[in-house]
Short mmCIF file of C-alpha atoms in Angstrom, two decimals:
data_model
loop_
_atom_site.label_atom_id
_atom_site.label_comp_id
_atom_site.label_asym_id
_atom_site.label_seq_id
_atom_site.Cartn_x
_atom_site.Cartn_y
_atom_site.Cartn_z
CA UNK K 22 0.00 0.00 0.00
CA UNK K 23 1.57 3.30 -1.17
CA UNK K 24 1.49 6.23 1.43
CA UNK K 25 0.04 9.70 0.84
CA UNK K 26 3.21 11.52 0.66
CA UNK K 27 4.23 8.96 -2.53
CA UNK K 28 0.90 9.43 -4.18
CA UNK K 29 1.26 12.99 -4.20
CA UNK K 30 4.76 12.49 -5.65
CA UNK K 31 4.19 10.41 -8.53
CA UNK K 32 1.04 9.38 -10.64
CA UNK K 33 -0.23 6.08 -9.76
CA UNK K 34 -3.24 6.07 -12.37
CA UNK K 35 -3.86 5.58 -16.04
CA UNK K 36 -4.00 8.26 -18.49
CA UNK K 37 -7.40 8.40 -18.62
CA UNK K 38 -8.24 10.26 -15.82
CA UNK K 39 -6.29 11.44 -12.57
CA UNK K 40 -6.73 11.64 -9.01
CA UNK K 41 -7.01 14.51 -6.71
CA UNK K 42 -4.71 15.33 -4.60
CA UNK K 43 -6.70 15.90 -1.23
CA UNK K 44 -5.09 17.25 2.28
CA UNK K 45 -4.39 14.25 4.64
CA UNK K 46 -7.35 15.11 7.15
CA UNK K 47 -7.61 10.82 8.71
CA UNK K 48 -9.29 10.91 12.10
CA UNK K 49 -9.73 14.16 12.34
CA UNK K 50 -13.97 13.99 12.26
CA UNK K 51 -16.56 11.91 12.92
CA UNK K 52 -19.78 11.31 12.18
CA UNK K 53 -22.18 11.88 15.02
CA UNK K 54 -25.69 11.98 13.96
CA UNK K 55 -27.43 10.52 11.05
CA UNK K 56 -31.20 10.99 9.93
CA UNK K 57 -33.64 10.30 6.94
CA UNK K 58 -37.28 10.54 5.60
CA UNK K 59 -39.79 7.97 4.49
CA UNK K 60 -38.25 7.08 1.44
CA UNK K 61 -41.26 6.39 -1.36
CA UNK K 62 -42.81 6.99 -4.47
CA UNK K 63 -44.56 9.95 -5.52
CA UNK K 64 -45.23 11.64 -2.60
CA UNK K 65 -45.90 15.46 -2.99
CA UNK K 66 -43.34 16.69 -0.39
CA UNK K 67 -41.21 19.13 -1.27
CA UNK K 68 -37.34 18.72 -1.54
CA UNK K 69 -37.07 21.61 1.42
CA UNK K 70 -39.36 19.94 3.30
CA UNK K 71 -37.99 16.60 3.23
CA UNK K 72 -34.48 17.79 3.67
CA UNK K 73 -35.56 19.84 6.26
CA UNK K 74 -37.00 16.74 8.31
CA UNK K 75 -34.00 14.46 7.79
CA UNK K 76 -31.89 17.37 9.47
CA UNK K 77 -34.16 17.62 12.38
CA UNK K 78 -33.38 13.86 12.76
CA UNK K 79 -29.82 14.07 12.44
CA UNK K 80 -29.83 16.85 15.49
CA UNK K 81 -31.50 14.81 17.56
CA UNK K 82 -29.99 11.62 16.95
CA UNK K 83 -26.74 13.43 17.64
CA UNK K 84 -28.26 14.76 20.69
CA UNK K 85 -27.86 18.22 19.81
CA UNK K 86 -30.03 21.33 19.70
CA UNK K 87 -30.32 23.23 16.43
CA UNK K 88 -28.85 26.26 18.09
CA UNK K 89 -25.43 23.89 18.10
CA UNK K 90 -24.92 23.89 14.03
CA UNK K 91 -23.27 26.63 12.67
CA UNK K 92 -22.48 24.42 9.43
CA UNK K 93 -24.67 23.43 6.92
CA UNK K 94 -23.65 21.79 3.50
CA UNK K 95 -25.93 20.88 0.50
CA UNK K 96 -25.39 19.62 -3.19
CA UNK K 97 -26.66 19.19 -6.64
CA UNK K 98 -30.88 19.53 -6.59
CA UNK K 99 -31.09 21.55 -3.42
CA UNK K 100 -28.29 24.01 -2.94
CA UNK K 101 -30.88 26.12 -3.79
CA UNK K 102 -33.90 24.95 -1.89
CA UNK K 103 -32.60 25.02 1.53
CA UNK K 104 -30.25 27.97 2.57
CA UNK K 105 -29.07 29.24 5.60
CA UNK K 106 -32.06 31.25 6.08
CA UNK K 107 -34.15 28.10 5.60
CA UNK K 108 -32.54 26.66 8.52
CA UNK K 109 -32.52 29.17 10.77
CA UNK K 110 -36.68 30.22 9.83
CA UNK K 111 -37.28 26.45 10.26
CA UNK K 112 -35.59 26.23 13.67
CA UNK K 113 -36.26 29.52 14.96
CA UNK K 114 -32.29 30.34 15.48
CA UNK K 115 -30.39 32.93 14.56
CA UNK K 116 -27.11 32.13 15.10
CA UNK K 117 -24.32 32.48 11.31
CA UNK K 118 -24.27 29.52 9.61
CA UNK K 119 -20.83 28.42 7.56
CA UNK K 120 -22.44 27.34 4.27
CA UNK K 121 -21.19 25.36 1.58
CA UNK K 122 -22.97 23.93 -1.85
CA UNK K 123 -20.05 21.04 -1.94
CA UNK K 124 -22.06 19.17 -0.40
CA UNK K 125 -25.52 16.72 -0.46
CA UNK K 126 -25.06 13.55 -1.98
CA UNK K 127 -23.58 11.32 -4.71
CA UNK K 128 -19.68 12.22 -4.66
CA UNK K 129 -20.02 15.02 -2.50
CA UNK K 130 -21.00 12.54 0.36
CA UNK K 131 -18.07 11.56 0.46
CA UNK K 132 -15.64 14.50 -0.29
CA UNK K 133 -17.88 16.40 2.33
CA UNK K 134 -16.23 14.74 5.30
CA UNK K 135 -12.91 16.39 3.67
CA UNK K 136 -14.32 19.59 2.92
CA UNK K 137 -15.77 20.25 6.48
CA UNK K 138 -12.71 18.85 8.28
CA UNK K 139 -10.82 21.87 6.99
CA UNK K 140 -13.66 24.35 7.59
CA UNK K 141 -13.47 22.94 11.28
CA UNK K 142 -9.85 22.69 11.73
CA UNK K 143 -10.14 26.57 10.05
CA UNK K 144 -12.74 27.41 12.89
CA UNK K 145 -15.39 28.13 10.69
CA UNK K 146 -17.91 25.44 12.03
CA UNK K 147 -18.09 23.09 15.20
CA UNK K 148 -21.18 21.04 14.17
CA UNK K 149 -22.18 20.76 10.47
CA UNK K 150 -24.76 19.55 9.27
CA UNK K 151 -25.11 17.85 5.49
CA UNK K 152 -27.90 17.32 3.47
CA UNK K 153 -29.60 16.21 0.41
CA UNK K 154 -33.60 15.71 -0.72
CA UNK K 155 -34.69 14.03 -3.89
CA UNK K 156 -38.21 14.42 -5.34
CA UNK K 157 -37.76 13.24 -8.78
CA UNK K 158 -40.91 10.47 -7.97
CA UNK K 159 -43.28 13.45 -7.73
CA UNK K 160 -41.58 15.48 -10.76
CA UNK K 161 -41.81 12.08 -13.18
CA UNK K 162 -45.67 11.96 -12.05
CA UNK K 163 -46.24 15.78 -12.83
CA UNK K 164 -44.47 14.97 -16.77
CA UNK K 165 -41.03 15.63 -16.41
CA UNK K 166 -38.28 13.81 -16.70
CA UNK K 167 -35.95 14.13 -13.16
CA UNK K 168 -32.36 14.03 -13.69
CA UNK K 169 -32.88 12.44 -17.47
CA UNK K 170 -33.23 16.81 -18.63
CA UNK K 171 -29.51 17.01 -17.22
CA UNK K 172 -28.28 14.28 -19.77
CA UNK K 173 -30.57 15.92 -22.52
CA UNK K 174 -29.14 19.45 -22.10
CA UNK K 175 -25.70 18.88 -22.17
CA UNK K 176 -24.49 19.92 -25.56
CA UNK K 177 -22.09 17.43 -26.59
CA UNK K 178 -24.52 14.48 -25.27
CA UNK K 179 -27.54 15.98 -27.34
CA UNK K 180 -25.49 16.86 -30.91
CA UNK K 181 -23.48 14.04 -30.92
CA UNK K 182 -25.00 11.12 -29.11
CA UNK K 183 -28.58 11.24 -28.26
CA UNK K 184 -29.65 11.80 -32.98
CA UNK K 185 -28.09 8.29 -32.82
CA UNK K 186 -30.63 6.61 -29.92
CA UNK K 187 -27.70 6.43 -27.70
CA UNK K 188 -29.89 7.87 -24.76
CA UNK K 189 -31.22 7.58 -21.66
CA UNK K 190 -29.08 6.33 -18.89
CA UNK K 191 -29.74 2.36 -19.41
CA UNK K 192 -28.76 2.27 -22.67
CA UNK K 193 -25.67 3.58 -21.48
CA UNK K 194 -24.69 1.67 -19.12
CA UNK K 195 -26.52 -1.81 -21.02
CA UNK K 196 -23.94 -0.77 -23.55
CA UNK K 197 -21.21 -0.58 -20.71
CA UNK K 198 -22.39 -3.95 -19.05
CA UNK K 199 -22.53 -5.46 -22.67
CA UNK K 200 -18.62 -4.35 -23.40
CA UNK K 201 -17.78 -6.19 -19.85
CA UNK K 202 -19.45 -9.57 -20.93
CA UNK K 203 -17.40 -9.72 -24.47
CA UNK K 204 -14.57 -8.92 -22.85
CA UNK K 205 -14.10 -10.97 -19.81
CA UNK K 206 -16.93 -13.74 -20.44
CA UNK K 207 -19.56 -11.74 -17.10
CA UNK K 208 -22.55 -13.77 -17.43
CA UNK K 209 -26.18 -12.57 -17.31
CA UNK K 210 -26.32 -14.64 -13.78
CA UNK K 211 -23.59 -13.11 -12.44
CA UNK K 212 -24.77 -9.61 -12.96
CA UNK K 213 -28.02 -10.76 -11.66
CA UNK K 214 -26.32 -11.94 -8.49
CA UNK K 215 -26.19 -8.08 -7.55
CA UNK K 216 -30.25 -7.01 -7.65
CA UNK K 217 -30.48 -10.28 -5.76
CA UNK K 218 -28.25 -9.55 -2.75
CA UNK K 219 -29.82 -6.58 -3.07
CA UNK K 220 -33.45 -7.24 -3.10
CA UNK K 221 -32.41 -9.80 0.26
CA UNK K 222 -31.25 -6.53 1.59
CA UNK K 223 -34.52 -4.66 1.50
CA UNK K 224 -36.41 -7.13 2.02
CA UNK K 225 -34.98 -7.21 5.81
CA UNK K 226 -34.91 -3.27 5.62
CA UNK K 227 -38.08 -1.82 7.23
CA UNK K 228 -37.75 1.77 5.63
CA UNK K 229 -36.71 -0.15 2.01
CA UNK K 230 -38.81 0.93 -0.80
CA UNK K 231 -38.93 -2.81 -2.28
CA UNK K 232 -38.99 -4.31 1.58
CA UNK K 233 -42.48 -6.61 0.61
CA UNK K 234 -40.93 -7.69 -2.94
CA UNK K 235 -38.80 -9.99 -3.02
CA UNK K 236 -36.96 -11.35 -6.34
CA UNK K 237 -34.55 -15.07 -6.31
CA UNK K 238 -32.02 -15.31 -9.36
CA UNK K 239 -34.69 -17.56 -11.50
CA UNK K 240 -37.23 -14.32 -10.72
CA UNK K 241 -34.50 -12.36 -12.33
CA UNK K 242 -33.51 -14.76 -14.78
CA UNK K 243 -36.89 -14.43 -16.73
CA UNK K 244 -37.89 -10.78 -16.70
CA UNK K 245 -38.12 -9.12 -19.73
CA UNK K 246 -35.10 -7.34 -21.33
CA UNK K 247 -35.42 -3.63 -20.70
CA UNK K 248 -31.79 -2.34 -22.18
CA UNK K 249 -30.15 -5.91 -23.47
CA UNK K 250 -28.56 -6.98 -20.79
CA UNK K 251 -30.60 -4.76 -18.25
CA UNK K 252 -34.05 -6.01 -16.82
CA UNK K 253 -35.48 -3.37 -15.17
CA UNK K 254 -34.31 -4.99 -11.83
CA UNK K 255 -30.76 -3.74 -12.99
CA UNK K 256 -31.81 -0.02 -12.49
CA UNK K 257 -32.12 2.09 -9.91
CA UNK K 258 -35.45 2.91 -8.95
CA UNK K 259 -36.48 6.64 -8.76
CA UNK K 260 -38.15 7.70 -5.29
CA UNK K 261 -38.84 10.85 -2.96
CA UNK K 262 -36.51 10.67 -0.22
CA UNK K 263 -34.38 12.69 2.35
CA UNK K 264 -30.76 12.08 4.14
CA UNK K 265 -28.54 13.94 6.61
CA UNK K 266 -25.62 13.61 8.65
CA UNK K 267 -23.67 16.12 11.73
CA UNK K 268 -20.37 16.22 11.02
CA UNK K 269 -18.14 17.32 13.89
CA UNK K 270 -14.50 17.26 15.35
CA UNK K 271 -13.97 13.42 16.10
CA UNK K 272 -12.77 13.90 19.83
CA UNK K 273 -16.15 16.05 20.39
CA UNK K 274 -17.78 13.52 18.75
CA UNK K 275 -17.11 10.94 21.88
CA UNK K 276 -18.90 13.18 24.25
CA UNK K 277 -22.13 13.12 22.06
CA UNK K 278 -24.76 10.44 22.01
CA UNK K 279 -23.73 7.59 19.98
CA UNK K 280 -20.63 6.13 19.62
CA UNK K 281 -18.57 8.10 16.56
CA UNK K 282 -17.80 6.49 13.09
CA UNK K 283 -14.55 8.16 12.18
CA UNK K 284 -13.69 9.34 8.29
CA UNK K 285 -10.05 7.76 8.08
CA UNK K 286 -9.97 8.62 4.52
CA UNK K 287 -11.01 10.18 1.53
CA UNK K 288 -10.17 10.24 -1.67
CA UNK K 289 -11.32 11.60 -5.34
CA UNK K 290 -10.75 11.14 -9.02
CA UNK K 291 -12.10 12.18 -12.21
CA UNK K 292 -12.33 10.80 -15.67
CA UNK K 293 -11.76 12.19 -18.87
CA UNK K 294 -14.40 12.81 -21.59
CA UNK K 295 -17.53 12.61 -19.41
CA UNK K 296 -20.23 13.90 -19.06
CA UNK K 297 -19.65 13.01 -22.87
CA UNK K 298 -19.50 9.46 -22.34
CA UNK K 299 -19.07 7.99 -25.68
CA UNK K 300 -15.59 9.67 -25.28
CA UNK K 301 -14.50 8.26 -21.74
CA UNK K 302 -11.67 6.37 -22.06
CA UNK K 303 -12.39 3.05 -21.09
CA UNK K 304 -16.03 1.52 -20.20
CA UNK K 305 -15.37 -1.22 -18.21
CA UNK K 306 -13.82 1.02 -15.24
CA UNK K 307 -14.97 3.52 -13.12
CA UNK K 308 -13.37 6.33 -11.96
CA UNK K 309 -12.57 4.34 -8.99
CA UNK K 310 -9.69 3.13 -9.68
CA UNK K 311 -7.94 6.83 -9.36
CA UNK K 312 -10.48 7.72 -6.50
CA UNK K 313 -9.99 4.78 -3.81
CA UNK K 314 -5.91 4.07 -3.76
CA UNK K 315 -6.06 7.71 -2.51
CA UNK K 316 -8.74 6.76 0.69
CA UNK K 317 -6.91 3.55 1.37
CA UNK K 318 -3.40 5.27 1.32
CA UNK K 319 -5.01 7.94 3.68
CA UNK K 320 -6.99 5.57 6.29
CA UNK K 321 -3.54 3.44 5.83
CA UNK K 322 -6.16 0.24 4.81
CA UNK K 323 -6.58 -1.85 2.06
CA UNK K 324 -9.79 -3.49 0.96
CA UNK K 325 -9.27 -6.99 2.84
CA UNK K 326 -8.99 -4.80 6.02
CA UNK K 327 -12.96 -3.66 4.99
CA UNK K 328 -16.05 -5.42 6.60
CA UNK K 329 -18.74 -3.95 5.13
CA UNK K 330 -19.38 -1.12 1.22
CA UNK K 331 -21.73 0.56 -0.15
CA UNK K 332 -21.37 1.17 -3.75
CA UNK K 333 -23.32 3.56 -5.99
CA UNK K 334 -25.51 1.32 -7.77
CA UNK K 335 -27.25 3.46 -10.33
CA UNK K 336 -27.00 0.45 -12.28
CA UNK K 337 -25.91 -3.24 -11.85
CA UNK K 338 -22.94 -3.12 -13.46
CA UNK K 339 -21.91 -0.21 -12.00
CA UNK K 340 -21.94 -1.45 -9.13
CA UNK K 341 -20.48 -4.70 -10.16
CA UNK K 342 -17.00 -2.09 -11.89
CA UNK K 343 -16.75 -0.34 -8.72
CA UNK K 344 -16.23 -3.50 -6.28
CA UNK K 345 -13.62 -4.19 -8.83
CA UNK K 346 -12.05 -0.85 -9.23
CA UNK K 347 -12.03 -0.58 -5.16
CA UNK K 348 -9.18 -3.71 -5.47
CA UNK K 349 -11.50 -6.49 -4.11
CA UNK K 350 -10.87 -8.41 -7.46
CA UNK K 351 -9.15 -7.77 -10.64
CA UNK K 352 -10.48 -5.92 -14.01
CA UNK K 353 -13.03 -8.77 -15.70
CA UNK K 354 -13.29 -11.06 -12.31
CA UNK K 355 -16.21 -8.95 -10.59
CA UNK K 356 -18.58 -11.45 -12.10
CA UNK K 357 -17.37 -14.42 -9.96
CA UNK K 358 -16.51 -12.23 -7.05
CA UNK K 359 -19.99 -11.44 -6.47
CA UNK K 360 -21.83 -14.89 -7.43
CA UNK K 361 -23.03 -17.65 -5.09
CA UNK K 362 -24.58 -15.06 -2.60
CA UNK K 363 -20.99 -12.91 -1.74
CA UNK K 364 -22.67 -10.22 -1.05
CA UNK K 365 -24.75 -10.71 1.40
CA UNK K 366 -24.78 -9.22 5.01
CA UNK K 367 -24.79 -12.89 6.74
CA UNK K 368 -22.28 -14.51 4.39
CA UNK K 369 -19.00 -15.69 6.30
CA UNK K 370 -15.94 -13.87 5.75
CA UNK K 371 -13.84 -16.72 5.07
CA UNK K 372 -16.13 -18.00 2.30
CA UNK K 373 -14.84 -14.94 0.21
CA UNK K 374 -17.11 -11.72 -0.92
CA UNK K 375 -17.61 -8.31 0.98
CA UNK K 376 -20.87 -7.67 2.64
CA UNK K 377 -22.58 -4.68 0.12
CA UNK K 378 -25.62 -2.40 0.17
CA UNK K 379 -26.37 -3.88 2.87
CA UNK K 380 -29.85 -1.46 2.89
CA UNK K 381 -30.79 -2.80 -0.41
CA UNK K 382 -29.26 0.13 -2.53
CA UNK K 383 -30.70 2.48 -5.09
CA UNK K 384 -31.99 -0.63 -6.87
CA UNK K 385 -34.06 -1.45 -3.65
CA UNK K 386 -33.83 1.01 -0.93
CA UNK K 387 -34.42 4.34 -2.45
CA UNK K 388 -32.83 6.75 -4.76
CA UNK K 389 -31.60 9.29 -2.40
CA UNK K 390 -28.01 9.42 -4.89
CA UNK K 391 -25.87 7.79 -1.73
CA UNK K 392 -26.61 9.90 1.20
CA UNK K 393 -28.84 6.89 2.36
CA UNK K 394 -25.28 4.90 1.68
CA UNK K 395 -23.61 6.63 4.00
CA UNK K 396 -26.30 6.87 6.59
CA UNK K 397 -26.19 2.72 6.24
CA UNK K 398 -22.76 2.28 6.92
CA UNK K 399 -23.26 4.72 10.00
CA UNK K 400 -25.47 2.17 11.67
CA UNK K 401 -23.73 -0.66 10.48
CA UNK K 402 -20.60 0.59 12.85
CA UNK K 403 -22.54 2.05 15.47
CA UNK K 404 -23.65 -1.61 15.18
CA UNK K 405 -27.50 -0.61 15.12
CA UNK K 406 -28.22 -2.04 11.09
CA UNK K 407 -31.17 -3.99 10.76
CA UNK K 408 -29.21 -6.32 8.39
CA UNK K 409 -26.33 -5.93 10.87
CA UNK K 410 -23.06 -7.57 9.63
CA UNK K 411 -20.87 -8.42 12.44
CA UNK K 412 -18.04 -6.80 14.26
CA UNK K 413 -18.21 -4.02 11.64
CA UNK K 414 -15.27 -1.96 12.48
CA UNK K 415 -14.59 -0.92 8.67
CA UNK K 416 -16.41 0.51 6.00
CA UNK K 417 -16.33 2.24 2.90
CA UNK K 418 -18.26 4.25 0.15
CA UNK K 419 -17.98 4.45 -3.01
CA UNK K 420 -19.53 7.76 -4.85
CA UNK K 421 -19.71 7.95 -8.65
CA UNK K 422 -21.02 10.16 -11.31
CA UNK K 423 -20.37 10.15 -14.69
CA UNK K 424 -17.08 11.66 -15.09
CA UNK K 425 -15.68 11.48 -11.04
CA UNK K 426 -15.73 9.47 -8.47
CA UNK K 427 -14.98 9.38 -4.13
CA UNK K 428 -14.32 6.98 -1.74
CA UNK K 429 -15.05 7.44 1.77
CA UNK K 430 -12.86 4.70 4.48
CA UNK K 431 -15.29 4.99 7.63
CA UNK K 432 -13.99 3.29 11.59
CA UNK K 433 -15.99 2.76 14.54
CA UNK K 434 -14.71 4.78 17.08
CA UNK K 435 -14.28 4.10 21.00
CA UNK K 436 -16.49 6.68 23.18
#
């Protein structure tokens, strides 16, 4: 395992993409509060509303007052539904909050552990809080399209991919899963074995979207083709939702309510070419592979050290590129990493697999874009999960978008 100081030195990545060189900042917070929404379908509720709610959670469960954040971070969809002055109307405070939009979900929830370690170290904030609400189950129902109009918009996508039918989202990443099959021999079972551990997941979830559905390999086997190889168990589902996390100093985290899980690292890359994505460079990684060395060099872990990942699964295969890319297998052998049931929550160690989405995922859970990830691995260390794998001491997430990725290396801590 190569140190910070000698990534920083020398470039330990492909050319197709690079990794960012992020301030050593391992042990230095913790997260002590976590709390979410019903996650469902169409709902009505608002994005401010929702977020709003999951932050009143996270206060509490951190056994805090609102008067105690003076940090509040969003992200993409609702940096500019809930603001400072949303927070402190809401909560009937008025002390300054330090506010950041590099926040939410996604990648940011992730890098956000980085960002408002320095802001604390800085003395800008003592508690922060971070945030991110998705409504896109109550936009599709009202005739548009959610986070499909980004896609559409962009220029290069829409002049140069989308007048050849290379559009939405699952055909892109069918076309992805379809490249990974010719060249390393993935079978269709194989990718399946991913909704599957999934579906388990929720179904032993009690706030899980998909908790009364359940779905065995043969289920999977024969549903329709939605996006050859995709069935429509392959994609994420799209859901109204909320997630939020405090963020504070680790050491004042021990004199809070719950026992703290501790960021040990982070770490961020980006490809090249996306968001134009016939251009990225190669479509069997993810921009893993130049995100997590950087996390694992920081935390001063590897990936046999982990117990328990979530994983962006916007799609299957996705999914199924990122356990690779995080080092748990090599390029082409995700397909038998992740068969015969390895990644389930009550599989033994020493049968081989990590335990994975252990909250069923976006493809079960909810599509909150991996805020509900992180909230999951929270309770997993604080040893609280309802699919509880265990002694969890080590965790990790993996964030992804279409051009960058993060990786977040999360430790129980000791009150």
């Amino acid at each position: 395992m190569q140190s910070l100081d000698q990534l920083k030195r020398r470039s330990v990545t492909p050319d197709w993409g690079a990794s960012t060189a992020l301030a050593d900042v391992s042990g230095q917070t913790a997260i002590a509060g976590i709390g979410e929404t019903p996650h469902t379908g169409a709902s009505g509720r608002t994005t401010k509303a929702m977020a709003l709610l999951a932050v009143e959670r996270a206060i509490a469960d951190a056994g805090l007052e609102p008067g105690d954040i003076d940090g509040l971070m969003v992200g993409f969809g609702i940096e500019d539904q809930l603001t400072p002055d949303d927070f402190r109307a809401h909560f009937q405070t008025g002390n300054p909050l330090w506010y950041n939009t590099q926040g939410g979900a996604m990648v940011w929830a992730a890098t956000c552990m980085h960002t408002a370690a320095q802001a604390i170290a800085a003395g800008q904030a003592t508690h922060v809080v971070n945030a991110f609400a998705v409504d896109w189950a109550t936009r599709r129902t009202e005739g548009r399209l959610a986070h499909s109009e980004y896609h559409a918009d962009e220029p290069m996508k829409a002049h140069f991919e989308l007048p050849y039918g290379w559009f939405p989202q699952p055909v892109y990443f069918a076309t992805f899963a379809r490249r990974h099959m010719h060249e390393h021999g993935t079978t269709e079972a194989q990718l399946g074995a991913l909704p599957v551990a999934f579906r388990r997941h929720a179904n032993g979830h009690p706030d899980a979207v998909m908790k009364d559905r359940t779905l065995s390999l043969e289920d999977y086997l024969h549903r329709p083709y939605l996006a050859s190889p995709f069935r429509v168990e392959d994609c994420c589902m799209i859901s109204d939702g909320a997630g939020a996390f405090v963020i504070t100093a680790a050491e004042r985290a021990r004199h809070l309510r719950h026992r703290p899980v501790i960021a040990e690292g982070v770490g961020h890359g980006r490809i090249h070419g996306a968001p134009y994505i016939a251009q990225q460079g190669d479509i069997t990684s993810t921009p893993q592979v130049f995100s997590a060395p950087w996390a694992y060099a920081m935390a001063e872990v590897g990936p046999l050290d982990l117990d328990v990942i979530a994983v962006y699964d916007c799609f299957s295969m996705t999914a199924l590129m990122q356990i690779e890319d995080l080092g748990f297998c090599g390029k082409g052998e995700g397909g038998s990493f992740v068969q015969d049931n390895r990644l389930h929550f009550d599989r033994p160690r020493q049968q081989g697999g990590i335990p994975c989405n252990t909250h069923g995922g976006f493809l079960s859970h909810a599509y909150t874009l991996g805020i509900s990830h992180v909230i999951e691995l929270v309770k997993q260390l604080r040893g609280t999960a309802p699919n509880q794998v265990r002694d969890a001491e080590l965790a990790a997430y993996a964030g992804f978008t279409a051009d960058e990725a993060s990786t977040l290396i999360l430790r129980r801590g000791d009150r």
